[in-house]
Amino acid sequence: MLIRKLGYSALTASILLLSGCEGGVLDPKGQVGIDEKYLIVVATVLMLLVVIPVIGMTLYFAWRYREGREHEIYDPKWAHSTKIEVVVWLIPIVIIAILGTLTWYSTQELDPYKPLDHEHKPITIQVVSLNWKWLFIYPEQGIATVNEVVFPKDVPVEFKITSDTTMNSFFIPQLGSQIYSMAGMTTRLNLIANEAGEFDGISANYSGAGFTGMKFKAIAKNSEQDFEQWVSAVKHSPAKLGDVSYAQLAKPSENNPVNYYGSVDSQLFQHIVMQFMGNMHSHDMHEDHQEHSAQMHMQAEE
């Protein structure tokens, strides 16, 4: 009866624990997330090959040599067992070798900077972490959003990530890897959604008072046509994101709602990155201005 009750309790606890996996890294909706889940499961199983026998033997030895077992053989001069030495050393070495090989291979294949091998051309989205919200700039579409990022399913997305404040960590658990956003630097992350849906996005790095509200929704549309319709709808937003409106947006604020900007300064992301580079900032801005002027001049001549 006791064993049956313990069995029911273990089953209930397992169901409750597994229900917490929904929406996390163990419930992937993209190829990168699926590959990472496979790596986690394989590594966990390999480690359990050591952990479970050790726990079992600990309980067995505690029971076997408990107080009162006076008929057991007393052998105080025992010092060596070849069988035990082989088991203790050989099994961990084999497991570490397998884990090392698997980790090396996965590190190469799941490099966040590595473009995904896919027939579709990737969509570029620039990401800026602020206190305490996420700004997404679509340079090819000329729009921007706050706390919501949208892209079509089955199309790779290349995120270019920076920060206008302290360090944060850009993370969409169901799609794959997380990567840090840092002021004055640009990091990259390549992801893809295999299914349409809404996925939670968070900052995985504590960044101050408004950290708990620094969340966003990653929405994978059913098709590229649906994505284009969404872009067209955002373009109708009268809000524009330039130097003045960005300065207002960059002020610290908590629990920010989703905002849309129908147009955005094409050089805004570069300016956010380069503002921490001292003299290089003005130098690059001057070069950007010259390059922009040259392009406008060429277009006018054409």
PDB file of C-alpha atoms in Angstrom:
ATOM      1  CA  MET A   1       0.000   0.000   0.000  1.00  0.00           C
ATOM      2  CA  LEU A   2       2.839   2.377   0.915  1.00  0.00           C
ATOM      3  CA  ILE A   3       4.642   1.640  -2.354  1.00  0.00           C
ATOM      4  CA  ARG A   4       1.435   2.286  -4.323  1.00  0.00           C
ATOM      5  CA  LYS A   5       0.945   5.663  -2.611  1.00  0.00           C
ATOM      6  CA  LEU A   6       4.566   6.597  -3.275  1.00  0.00           C
ATOM      7  CA  GLY A   7       4.083   5.624  -6.923  1.00  0.00           C
ATOM      8  CA  TYR A   8       1.005   7.837  -7.269  1.00  0.00           C
ATOM      9  CA  SER A   9       2.832  10.712  -5.559  1.00  0.00           C
ATOM     10  CA  ALA A  10       5.829  10.344  -7.898  1.00  0.00           C
ATOM     11  CA  LEU A  11       3.532  10.248 -10.955  1.00  0.00           C
ATOM     12  CA  THR A  12       1.667  13.367  -9.807  1.00  0.00           C
ATOM     13  CA  ALA A  13       4.915  15.198  -9.108  1.00  0.00           C
ATOM     14  CA  SER A  14       6.269  14.221 -12.547  1.00  0.00           C
ATOM     15  CA  ILE A  15       3.145  15.515 -14.308  1.00  0.00           C
ATOM     16  CA  LEU A  16       3.333  18.807 -12.398  1.00  0.00           C
ATOM     17  CA  LEU A  17       7.029  19.207 -13.187  1.00  0.00           C
ATOM     18  CA  LEU A  18       6.566  18.408 -16.887  1.00  0.00           C
ATOM     19  CA  SER A  19       3.638  20.850 -17.155  1.00  0.00           C
ATOM     20  CA  GLY A  20       6.128  23.599 -16.305  1.00  0.00           C
ATOM     21  CA  CYS A  21       8.068  22.793 -19.514  1.00  0.00           C
ATOM     22  CA  GLU A  22       5.324  24.286 -21.724  1.00  0.00           C
ATOM     23  CA  GLY A  23       6.541  27.447 -23.379  1.00  0.00           C
ATOM     24  CA  GLY A  24      10.183  26.881 -22.411  1.00  0.00           C
ATOM     25  CA  VAL A  25      13.320  25.446 -23.961  1.00  0.00           C
ATOM     26  CA  LEU A  26      11.853  21.919 -23.701  1.00  0.00           C
ATOM     27  CA  ASP A  27       8.896  22.975 -25.881  1.00  0.00           C
ATOM     28  CA  PRO A  28      10.755  24.299 -28.952  1.00  0.00           C
ATOM     29  CA  LYS A  29       8.998  25.782 -31.993  1.00  0.00           C
ATOM     30  CA  GLY A  30      12.073  26.414 -34.145  1.00  0.00           C
ATOM     31  CA  GLN A  31      14.907  24.323 -35.597  1.00  0.00           C
ATOM     32  CA  VAL A  32      17.577  25.909 -33.380  1.00  0.00           C
ATOM     33  CA  GLY A  33      15.463  25.237 -30.292  1.00  0.00           C
ATOM     34  CA  ILE A  34      14.854  21.627 -31.406  1.00  0.00           C
ATOM     35  CA  ASP A  35      18.592  21.018 -31.821  1.00  0.00           C
ATOM     36  CA  GLU A  36      19.293  22.539 -28.401  1.00  0.00           C
ATOM     37  CA  LYS A  37      16.587  20.409 -26.778  1.00  0.00           C
ATOM     38  CA  TYR A  38      18.178  17.293 -28.285  1.00  0.00           C
ATOM     39  CA  LEU A  39      21.557  18.340 -26.867  1.00  0.00           C
ATOM     40  CA  ILE A  40      20.056  18.940 -23.400  1.00  0.00           C
ATOM     41  CA  VAL A  41      18.267  15.573 -23.357  1.00  0.00           C
ATOM     42  CA  VAL A  42      21.303  13.589 -24.542  1.00  0.00           C
ATOM     43  CA  ALA A  43      23.640  15.325 -22.066  1.00  0.00           C
ATOM     44  CA  THR A  44      21.175  14.764 -19.208  1.00  0.00           C
ATOM     45  CA  VAL A  45      20.780  11.054 -20.007  1.00  0.00           C
ATOM     46  CA  LEU A  46      24.562  10.578 -20.175  1.00  0.00           C
ATOM     47  CA  MET A  47      25.048  12.251 -16.802  1.00  0.00           C
ATOM     48  CA  LEU A  48      22.232  10.226 -15.253  1.00  0.00           C
ATOM     49  CA  LEU A  49      24.175   7.070 -16.207  1.00  0.00           C
ATOM     50  CA  VAL A  50      26.532   8.093 -13.390  1.00  0.00           C
ATOM     51  CA  VAL A  51      24.182   9.854 -11.008  1.00  0.00           C
ATOM     52  CA  ILE A  52      21.490   7.131 -10.751  1.00  0.00           C
ATOM     53  CA  PRO A  53      23.897   4.211 -10.002  1.00  0.00           C
ATOM     54  CA  VAL A  54      25.718   6.372  -7.411  1.00  0.00           C
ATOM     55  CA  ILE A  55      22.448   7.209  -5.640  1.00  0.00           C
ATOM     56  CA  GLY A  56      21.373   3.558  -5.813  1.00  0.00           C
ATOM     57  CA  MET A  57      24.673   2.251  -4.444  1.00  0.00           C
ATOM     58  CA  THR A  58      24.678   4.852  -1.661  1.00  0.00           C
ATOM     59  CA  LEU A  59      21.282   3.644  -0.461  1.00  0.00           C
ATOM     60  CA  TYR A  60      22.309  -0.014  -0.878  1.00  0.00           C
ATOM     61  CA  PHE A  61      25.536   0.346   1.090  1.00  0.00           C
ATOM     62  CA  ALA A  62      23.783   2.301   3.840  1.00  0.00           C
ATOM     63  CA  TRP A  63      21.248  -0.519   4.159  1.00  0.00           C
ATOM     64  CA  ARG A  64      23.708  -3.391   3.805  1.00  0.00           C
ATOM     65  CA  TYR A  65      26.194  -2.104   6.390  1.00  0.00           C
ATOM     66  CA  ARG A  66      23.676  -0.670   8.831  1.00  0.00           C
ATOM     67  CA  GLU A  67      24.091  -1.060  12.555  1.00  0.00           C
ATOM     68  CA  GLY A  68      23.438  -4.585  13.739  1.00  0.00           C
ATOM     69  CA  ARG A  69      24.917  -6.411  10.725  1.00  0.00           C
ATOM     70  CA  GLU A  70      27.525  -8.074  12.891  1.00  0.00           C
ATOM     71  CA  HIS A  71      27.860 -11.164  10.678  1.00  0.00           C
ATOM     72  CA  GLU A  72      29.512  -9.155   7.837  1.00  0.00           C
ATOM     73  CA  ILE A  73      33.204  -9.845   7.191  1.00  0.00           C
ATOM     74  CA  TYR A  74      35.547  -7.374   8.917  1.00  0.00           C
ATOM     75  CA  ASP A  75      38.528  -6.675   6.627  1.00  0.00           C
ATOM     76  CA  PRO A  76      40.462  -3.611   7.905  1.00  0.00           C
ATOM     77  CA  LYS A  77      43.481  -4.198   5.620  1.00  0.00           C
ATOM     78  CA  TRP A  78      41.493  -4.093   2.393  1.00  0.00           C
ATOM     79  CA  ALA A  79      42.986  -1.370   0.152  1.00  0.00           C
ATOM     80  CA  HIS A  80      42.519  -2.114  -3.533  1.00  0.00           C
ATOM     81  CA  SER A  81      40.064  -3.571  -6.053  1.00  0.00           C
ATOM     82  CA  THR A  82      40.923  -3.640  -9.752  1.00  0.00           C
ATOM     83  CA  LYS A  83      37.273  -4.070 -10.708  1.00  0.00           C
ATOM     84  CA  ILE A  84      36.216  -0.974  -8.748  1.00  0.00           C
ATOM     85  CA  GLU A  85      39.121   1.076 -10.149  1.00  0.00           C
ATOM     86  CA  VAL A  86      38.152   0.128 -13.723  1.00  0.00           C
ATOM     87  CA  VAL A  87      34.498   1.059 -13.171  1.00  0.00           C
ATOM     88  CA  VAL A  88      35.294   4.308 -11.300  1.00  0.00           C
ATOM     89  CA  TRP A  89      37.708   5.579 -13.960  1.00  0.00           C
ATOM     90  CA  LEU A  90      36.598   4.026 -17.247  1.00  0.00           C
ATOM     91  CA  ILE A  91      32.890   4.958 -17.224  1.00  0.00           C
ATOM     92  CA  PRO A  92      33.423   8.692 -16.421  1.00  0.00           C
ATOM     93  CA  ILE A  93      36.194   8.922 -19.040  1.00  0.00           C
ATOM     94  CA  VAL A  94      33.932   7.414 -21.713  1.00  0.00           C
ATOM     95  CA  ILE A  95      31.036   9.723 -20.769  1.00  0.00           C
ATOM     96  CA  ILE A  96      33.269  12.821 -20.720  1.00  0.00           C
ATOM     97  CA  ALA A  97      34.688  11.874 -24.130  1.00  0.00           C
ATOM     98  CA  ILE A  98      31.178  11.515 -25.591  1.00  0.00           C
ATOM     99  CA  LEU A  99      29.998  14.764 -23.969  1.00  0.00           C
ATOM    100  CA  GLY A 100      33.114  16.616 -25.157  1.00  0.00           C
ATOM    101  CA  THR A 101      32.674  15.440 -28.749  1.00  0.00           C
ATOM    102  CA  LEU A 102      28.964  16.240 -28.715  1.00  0.00           C
ATOM    103  CA  THR A 103      29.567  19.683 -27.190  1.00  0.00           C
ATOM    104  CA  TRP A 104      32.305  20.553 -29.707  1.00  0.00           C
ATOM    105  CA  TYR A 105      30.107  19.541 -32.643  1.00  0.00           C
ATOM    106  CA  SER A 106      27.028  21.350 -31.259  1.00  0.00           C
ATOM    107  CA  THR A 107      29.045  24.493 -30.493  1.00  0.00           C
ATOM    108  CA  GLN A 108      30.022  24.695 -34.159  1.00  0.00           C
ATOM    109  CA  GLU A 109      26.553  23.923 -35.504  1.00  0.00           C
ATOM    110  CA  LEU A 110      24.616  26.149 -33.076  1.00  0.00           C
ATOM    111  CA  ASP A 111      26.914  29.170 -33.231  1.00  0.00           C
ATOM    112  CA  PRO A 112      24.494  32.145 -32.812  1.00  0.00           C
ATOM    113  CA  TYR A 113      26.446  34.128 -35.406  1.00  0.00           C
ATOM    114  CA  LYS A 114      26.274  31.352 -38.019  1.00  0.00           C
ATOM    115  CA  PRO A 115      23.614  32.046 -40.708  1.00  0.00           C
ATOM    116  CA  LEU A 116      21.020  29.314 -40.966  1.00  0.00           C
ATOM    117  CA  ASP A 117      21.231  27.073 -44.011  1.00  0.00           C
ATOM    118  CA  HIS A 118      17.851  27.756 -45.596  1.00  0.00           C
ATOM    119  CA  GLU A 119      16.402  28.409 -49.035  1.00  0.00           C
ATOM    120  CA  HIS A 120      14.788  31.692 -47.926  1.00  0.00           C
ATOM    121  CA  LYS A 121      16.772  34.906 -47.609  1.00  0.00           C
ATOM    122  CA  PRO A 122      16.863  35.957 -43.926  1.00  0.00           C
ATOM    123  CA  ILE A 123      14.998  38.965 -42.570  1.00  0.00           C
ATOM    124  CA  THR A 124      17.173  41.436 -40.672  1.00  0.00           C
ATOM    125  CA  ILE A 125      15.819  42.905 -37.446  1.00  0.00           C
ATOM    126  CA  GLN A 126      17.846  45.310 -35.290  1.00  0.00           C
ATOM    127  CA  VAL A 127      17.282  44.970 -31.539  1.00  0.00           C
ATOM    128  CA  VAL A 128      18.034  47.619 -28.894  1.00  0.00           C
ATOM    129  CA  SER A 129      17.646  46.938 -25.179  1.00  0.00           C
ATOM    130  CA  LEU A 130      16.568  49.970 -23.169  1.00  0.00           C
ATOM    131  CA  ASN A 131      15.577  50.573 -19.546  1.00  0.00           C
ATOM    132  CA  TRP A 132      13.193  48.593 -19.466  1.00  0.00           C
ATOM    133  CA  LYS A 133      11.854  47.726 -22.877  1.00  0.00           C
ATOM    134  CA  TRP A 134      12.917  46.263 -26.218  1.00  0.00           C
ATOM    135  CA  LEU A 135      13.088  48.302 -29.417  1.00  0.00           C
ATOM    136  CA  PHE A 136      12.924  46.430 -32.747  1.00  0.00           C
ATOM    137  CA  ILE A 137      13.942  48.212 -35.949  1.00  0.00           C
ATOM    138  CA  TYR A 138      13.177  46.740 -39.375  1.00  0.00           C
ATOM    139  CA  PRO A 139      15.753  48.422 -41.660  1.00  0.00           C
ATOM    140  CA  GLU A 140      14.424  46.797 -44.852  1.00  0.00           C
ATOM    141  CA  GLN A 141      10.810  47.713 -44.086  1.00  0.00           C
ATOM    142  CA  GLY A 142      11.535  51.136 -42.517  1.00  0.00           C
ATOM    143  CA  ILE A 143       9.413  50.557 -39.408  1.00  0.00           C
ATOM    144  CA  ALA A 144      10.018  49.999 -35.688  1.00  0.00           C
ATOM    145  CA  THR A 145       8.152  48.456 -32.766  1.00  0.00           C
ATOM    146  CA  VAL A 146       8.452  48.340 -28.982  1.00  0.00           C
ATOM    147  CA  ASN A 147       8.011  45.096 -27.026  1.00  0.00           C
ATOM    148  CA  GLU A 148       6.737  43.156 -30.041  1.00  0.00           C
ATOM    149  CA  VAL A 149       8.695  41.522 -32.853  1.00  0.00           C
ATOM    150  CA  VAL A 150       6.968  39.949 -35.858  1.00  0.00           C
ATOM    151  CA  PHE A 151       8.320  37.745 -38.656  1.00  0.00           C
ATOM    152  CA  PRO A 152       6.976  34.955 -40.911  1.00  0.00           C
ATOM    153  CA  LYS A 153       7.430  31.283 -40.026  1.00  0.00           C
ATOM    154  CA  ASP A 154       9.890  29.170 -42.040  1.00  0.00           C
ATOM    155  CA  VAL A 155      11.986  32.256 -42.819  1.00  0.00           C
ATOM    156  CA  PRO A 156      15.349  32.778 -41.062  1.00  0.00           C
ATOM    157  CA  VAL A 157      15.674  35.902 -38.944  1.00  0.00           C
ATOM    158  CA  GLU A 158      19.008  37.603 -38.344  1.00  0.00           C
ATOM    159  CA  PHE A 159      18.895  39.685 -35.168  1.00  0.00           C
ATOM    160  CA  LYS A 160      21.528  42.423 -34.781  1.00  0.00           C
ATOM    161  CA  ILE A 161      21.549  43.311 -31.109  1.00  0.00           C
ATOM    162  CA  THR A 162      22.920  46.172 -29.040  1.00  0.00           C
ATOM    163  CA  SER A 163      22.091  48.082 -25.861  1.00  0.00           C
ATOM    164  CA  ASP A 164      21.603  51.749 -25.061  1.00  0.00           C
ATOM    165  CA  THR A 165      22.047  51.098 -21.370  1.00  0.00           C
ATOM    166  CA  THR A 166      23.307  48.326 -19.108  1.00  0.00           C
ATOM    167  CA  MET A 167      23.915  44.799 -20.378  1.00  0.00           C
ATOM    168  CA  ASN A 168      20.851  42.648 -21.058  1.00  0.00           C
ATOM    169  CA  SER A 169      20.273  39.217 -22.562  1.00  0.00           C
ATOM    170  CA  PHE A 170      17.986  38.747 -25.571  1.00  0.00           C
ATOM    171  CA  PHE A 171      16.157  35.428 -25.219  1.00  0.00           C
ATOM    172  CA  ILE A 172      13.175  33.747 -26.920  1.00  0.00           C
ATOM    173  CA  PRO A 173      13.247  30.351 -25.123  1.00  0.00           C
ATOM    174  CA  GLN A 174      11.064  28.425 -27.604  1.00  0.00           C
ATOM    175  CA  LEU A 175      13.131  29.489 -30.611  1.00  0.00           C
ATOM    176  CA  GLY A 176      16.635  28.945 -29.289  1.00  0.00           C
ATOM    177  CA  SER A 177      19.782  30.565 -27.980  1.00  0.00           C
ATOM    178  CA  GLN A 178      20.081  33.703 -25.887  1.00  0.00           C
ATOM    179  CA  ILE A 179      22.769  36.300 -26.478  1.00  0.00           C
ATOM    180  CA  TYR A 180      23.868  39.428 -24.629  1.00  0.00           C
ATOM    181  CA  SER A 181      23.134  42.975 -25.709  1.00  0.00           C
ATOM    182  CA  MET A 182      25.956  45.358 -24.819  1.00  0.00           C
ATOM    183  CA  ALA A 183      26.404  49.083 -25.256  1.00  0.00           C
ATOM    184  CA  GLY A 184      28.828  50.068 -28.011  1.00  0.00           C
ATOM    185  CA  MET A 185      28.815  46.556 -29.467  1.00  0.00           C
ATOM    186  CA  THR A 186      26.707  44.578 -31.915  1.00  0.00           C
ATOM    187  CA  THR A 187      26.016  40.908 -31.321  1.00  0.00           C
ATOM    188  CA  ARG A 188      24.116  38.595 -33.671  1.00  0.00           C
ATOM    189  CA  LEU A 189      21.615  35.803 -33.319  1.00  0.00           C
ATOM    190  CA  ASN A 190      20.100  33.678 -36.090  1.00  0.00           C
ATOM    191  CA  LEU A 191      16.767  31.990 -35.372  1.00  0.00           C
ATOM    192  CA  ILE A 192      13.814  30.512 -37.250  1.00  0.00           C
ATOM    193  CA  ALA A 193      10.241  29.579 -36.297  1.00  0.00           C
ATOM    194  CA  ASN A 194       8.911  26.289 -37.703  1.00  0.00           C
ATOM    195  CA  GLU A 195       5.397  27.050 -36.495  1.00  0.00           C
ATOM    196  CA  ALA A 196       3.190  30.114 -36.439  1.00  0.00           C
ATOM    197  CA  GLY A 197       2.306  31.448 -33.000  1.00  0.00           C
ATOM    198  CA  GLU A 198       3.157  33.815 -30.177  1.00  0.00           C
ATOM    199  CA  PHE A 199       6.253  33.122 -28.123  1.00  0.00           C
ATOM    200  CA  ASP A 200       7.436  34.832 -24.962  1.00  0.00           C
ATOM    201  CA  GLY A 201      10.608  36.887 -25.115  1.00  0.00           C
ATOM    202  CA  ILE A 202      12.528  38.014 -22.056  1.00  0.00           C
ATOM    203  CA  SER A 203      15.741  39.517 -20.786  1.00  0.00           C
ATOM    204  CA  ALA A 204      17.714  36.725 -19.154  1.00  0.00           C
ATOM    205  CA  ASN A 205      20.039  39.150 -17.373  1.00  0.00           C
ATOM    206  CA  TYR A 206      18.957  41.226 -14.373  1.00  0.00           C
ATOM    207  CA  SER A 207      19.173  44.918 -15.235  1.00  0.00           C
ATOM    208  CA  GLY A 208      17.517  46.865 -12.453  1.00  0.00           C
ATOM    209  CA  ALA A 209      14.198  47.951 -11.000  1.00  0.00           C
ATOM    210  CA  GLY A 210      12.041  47.428 -14.106  1.00  0.00           C
ATOM    211  CA  PHE A 211      13.570  44.076 -15.051  1.00  0.00           C
ATOM    212  CA  THR A 212      10.439  42.006 -14.368  1.00  0.00           C
ATOM    213  CA  GLY A 213       8.425  44.041 -16.893  1.00  0.00           C
ATOM    214  CA  MET A 214      11.086  43.856 -19.618  1.00  0.00           C
ATOM    215  CA  LYS A 215       9.237  41.307 -21.741  1.00  0.00           C
ATOM    216  CA  PHE A 216       8.040  41.114 -25.331  1.00  0.00           C
ATOM    217  CA  LYS A 217       6.060  38.911 -27.705  1.00  0.00           C
ATOM    218  CA  ALA A 218       7.693  37.222 -30.684  1.00  0.00           C
ATOM    219  CA  ILE A 219       4.953  36.555 -33.253  1.00  0.00           C
ATOM    220  CA  ALA A 220       5.525  34.173 -36.162  1.00  0.00           C
ATOM    221  CA  LYS A 221       3.021  34.812 -38.955  1.00  0.00           C
ATOM    222  CA  ASN A 222       1.586  32.003 -41.081  1.00  0.00           C
ATOM    223  CA  SER A 223       3.088  33.305 -44.326  1.00  0.00           C
ATOM    224  CA  GLU A 224       5.187  36.070 -45.853  1.00  0.00           C
ATOM    225  CA  GLN A 225       1.966  37.620 -47.165  1.00  0.00           C
ATOM    226  CA  ASP A 226       0.611  37.872 -43.623  1.00  0.00           C
ATOM    227  CA  PHE A 227       3.896  39.476 -42.559  1.00  0.00           C
ATOM    228  CA  GLU A 228       3.700  42.025 -45.401  1.00  0.00           C
ATOM    229  CA  GLN A 229       0.138  42.873 -44.371  1.00  0.00           C
ATOM    230  CA  TRP A 230       1.324  43.471 -40.825  1.00  0.00           C
ATOM    231  CA  VAL A 231       4.154  45.699 -42.111  1.00  0.00           C
ATOM    232  CA  SER A 232       1.670  47.654 -44.199  1.00  0.00           C
ATOM    233  CA  ALA A 233      -0.549  48.169 -41.138  1.00  0.00           C
ATOM    234  CA  VAL A 234       2.389  49.405 -39.042  1.00  0.00           C
ATOM    235  CA  LYS A 235       3.385  51.836 -41.796  1.00  0.00           C
ATOM    236  CA  HIS A 236       0.035  53.574 -41.282  1.00  0.00           C
ATOM    237  CA  SER A 237       1.079  54.502 -37.750  1.00  0.00           C
ATOM    238  CA  PRO A 238       1.633  58.286 -37.573  1.00  0.00           C
ATOM    239  CA  ALA A 239       4.464  57.912 -35.030  1.00  0.00           C
ATOM    240  CA  LYS A 240       7.984  58.454 -36.391  1.00  0.00           C
ATOM    241  CA  LEU A 241      11.211  57.377 -34.699  1.00  0.00           C
ATOM    242  CA  GLY A 242      13.961  59.949 -35.123  1.00  0.00           C
ATOM    243  CA  ASP A 243      16.506  61.593 -32.829  1.00  0.00           C
ATOM    244  CA  VAL A 244      13.950  63.535 -30.756  1.00  0.00           C
ATOM    245  CA  SER A 245      11.357  60.771 -30.390  1.00  0.00           C
ATOM    246  CA  TYR A 246      14.103  58.213 -29.674  1.00  0.00           C
ATOM    247  CA  ALA A 247      15.528  60.398 -26.884  1.00  0.00           C
ATOM    248  CA  GLN A 248      12.071  60.401 -25.311  1.00  0.00           C
ATOM    249  CA  LEU A 249      11.688  56.627 -25.794  1.00  0.00           C
ATOM    250  CA  ALA A 250      15.116  55.903 -24.296  1.00  0.00           C
ATOM    251  CA  LYS A 251      14.157  57.392 -20.913  1.00  0.00           C
ATOM    252  CA  PRO A 252      13.727  54.688 -18.234  1.00  0.00           C
ATOM    253  CA  SER A 253      10.145  53.435 -17.927  1.00  0.00           C
ATOM    254  CA  GLU A 254       8.518  50.237 -16.651  1.00  0.00           C
ATOM    255  CA  ASN A 255       5.866  47.836 -17.983  1.00  0.00           C
ATOM    256  CA  ASN A 256       5.735  49.524 -21.382  1.00  0.00           C
ATOM    257  CA  PRO A 257       2.888  48.696 -23.797  1.00  0.00           C
ATOM    258  CA  VAL A 258       3.437  47.693 -27.427  1.00  0.00           C
ATOM    259  CA  ASN A 259       4.124  50.715 -29.663  1.00  0.00           C
ATOM    260  CA  TYR A 260       4.403  51.010 -33.451  1.00  0.00           C
ATOM    261  CA  TYR A 261       6.427  53.511 -35.495  1.00  0.00           C
ATOM    262  CA  GLY A 262       5.424  53.942 -39.148  1.00  0.00           C
ATOM    263  CA  SER A 263       8.865  55.234 -40.127  1.00  0.00           C
ATOM    264  CA  VAL A 264      12.333  55.224 -38.587  1.00  0.00           C
ATOM    265  CA  ASP A 265      15.642  56.978 -39.168  1.00  0.00           C
ATOM    266  CA  SER A 266      17.668  54.526 -41.296  1.00  0.00           C
ATOM    267  CA  GLN A 267      20.882  55.367 -39.362  1.00  0.00           C
ATOM    268  CA  LEU A 268      19.370  55.169 -35.879  1.00  0.00           C
ATOM    269  CA  PHE A 269      20.809  51.759 -34.966  1.00  0.00           C
ATOM    270  CA  GLN A 270      24.308  52.802 -36.041  1.00  0.00           C
ATOM    271  CA  HIS A 271      24.055  56.004 -34.030  1.00  0.00           C
ATOM    272  CA  ILE A 272      22.945  54.074 -30.928  1.00  0.00           C
ATOM    273  CA  VAL A 273      25.949  51.759 -31.222  1.00  0.00           C
ATOM    274  CA  MET A 274      28.512  54.460 -32.018  1.00  0.00           C
ATOM    275  CA  GLN A 275      27.428  56.969 -29.349  1.00  0.00           C
ATOM    276  CA  PHE A 276      29.650  55.132 -26.847  1.00  0.00           C
ATOM    277  CA  MET A 277      32.741  55.304 -29.071  1.00  0.00           C
ATOM    278  CA  GLY A 278      33.857  58.853 -28.195  1.00  0.00           C
ATOM    279  CA  ASN A 279      35.564  60.625 -31.116  1.00  0.00           C
ATOM    280  CA  MET A 280      34.786  57.701 -33.388  1.00  0.00           C
ATOM    281  CA  HIS A 281      31.141  58.597 -33.016  1.00  0.00           C
ATOM    282  CA  SER A 282      31.439  62.005 -34.567  1.00  0.00           C
ATOM    283  CA  HIS A 283      33.891  60.622 -37.133  1.00  0.00           C
ATOM    284  CA  ASP A 284      31.541  57.814 -38.173  1.00  0.00           C
ATOM    285  CA  MET A 285      28.508  60.078 -38.094  1.00  0.00           C
ATOM    286  CA  HIS A 286      30.409  62.431 -40.387  1.00  0.00           C
ATOM    287  CA  GLU A 287      31.239  59.499 -42.680  1.00  0.00           C
ATOM    288  CA  ASP A 288      27.632  58.281 -42.524  1.00  0.00           C
ATOM    289  CA  HIS A 289      26.427  61.751 -43.408  1.00  0.00           C
ATOM    290  CA  GLN A 290      28.883  61.953 -46.322  1.00  0.00           C
ATOM    291  CA  GLU A 291      27.874  58.471 -47.525  1.00  0.00           C
ATOM    292  CA  HIS A 292      24.193  59.329 -47.226  1.00  0.00           C
ATOM    293  CA  SER A 293      24.713  62.615 -49.081  1.00  0.00           C
ATOM    294  CA  ALA A 294      26.642  60.808 -51.827  1.00  0.00           C
ATOM    295  CA  GLN A 295      23.853  58.258 -52.216  1.00  0.00           C
ATOM    296  CA  MET A 296      21.229  61.007 -52.407  1.00  0.00           C
ATOM    297  CA  HIS A 297      23.337  62.838 -54.979  1.00  0.00           C
ATOM    298  CA  MET A 298      23.698  59.684 -57.103  1.00  0.00           C
ATOM    299  CA  GLN A 299      19.963  59.029 -56.895  1.00  0.00           C
ATOM    300  CA  ALA A 300      19.249  62.621 -57.941  1.00  0.00           C
ATOM    301  CA  GLU A 301      21.568  62.282 -60.949  1.00  0.00           C
ATOM    302  CA  GLU A 302      19.884  59.023 -61.968  1.00  0.00           C
TER     303      GLU A 302
END
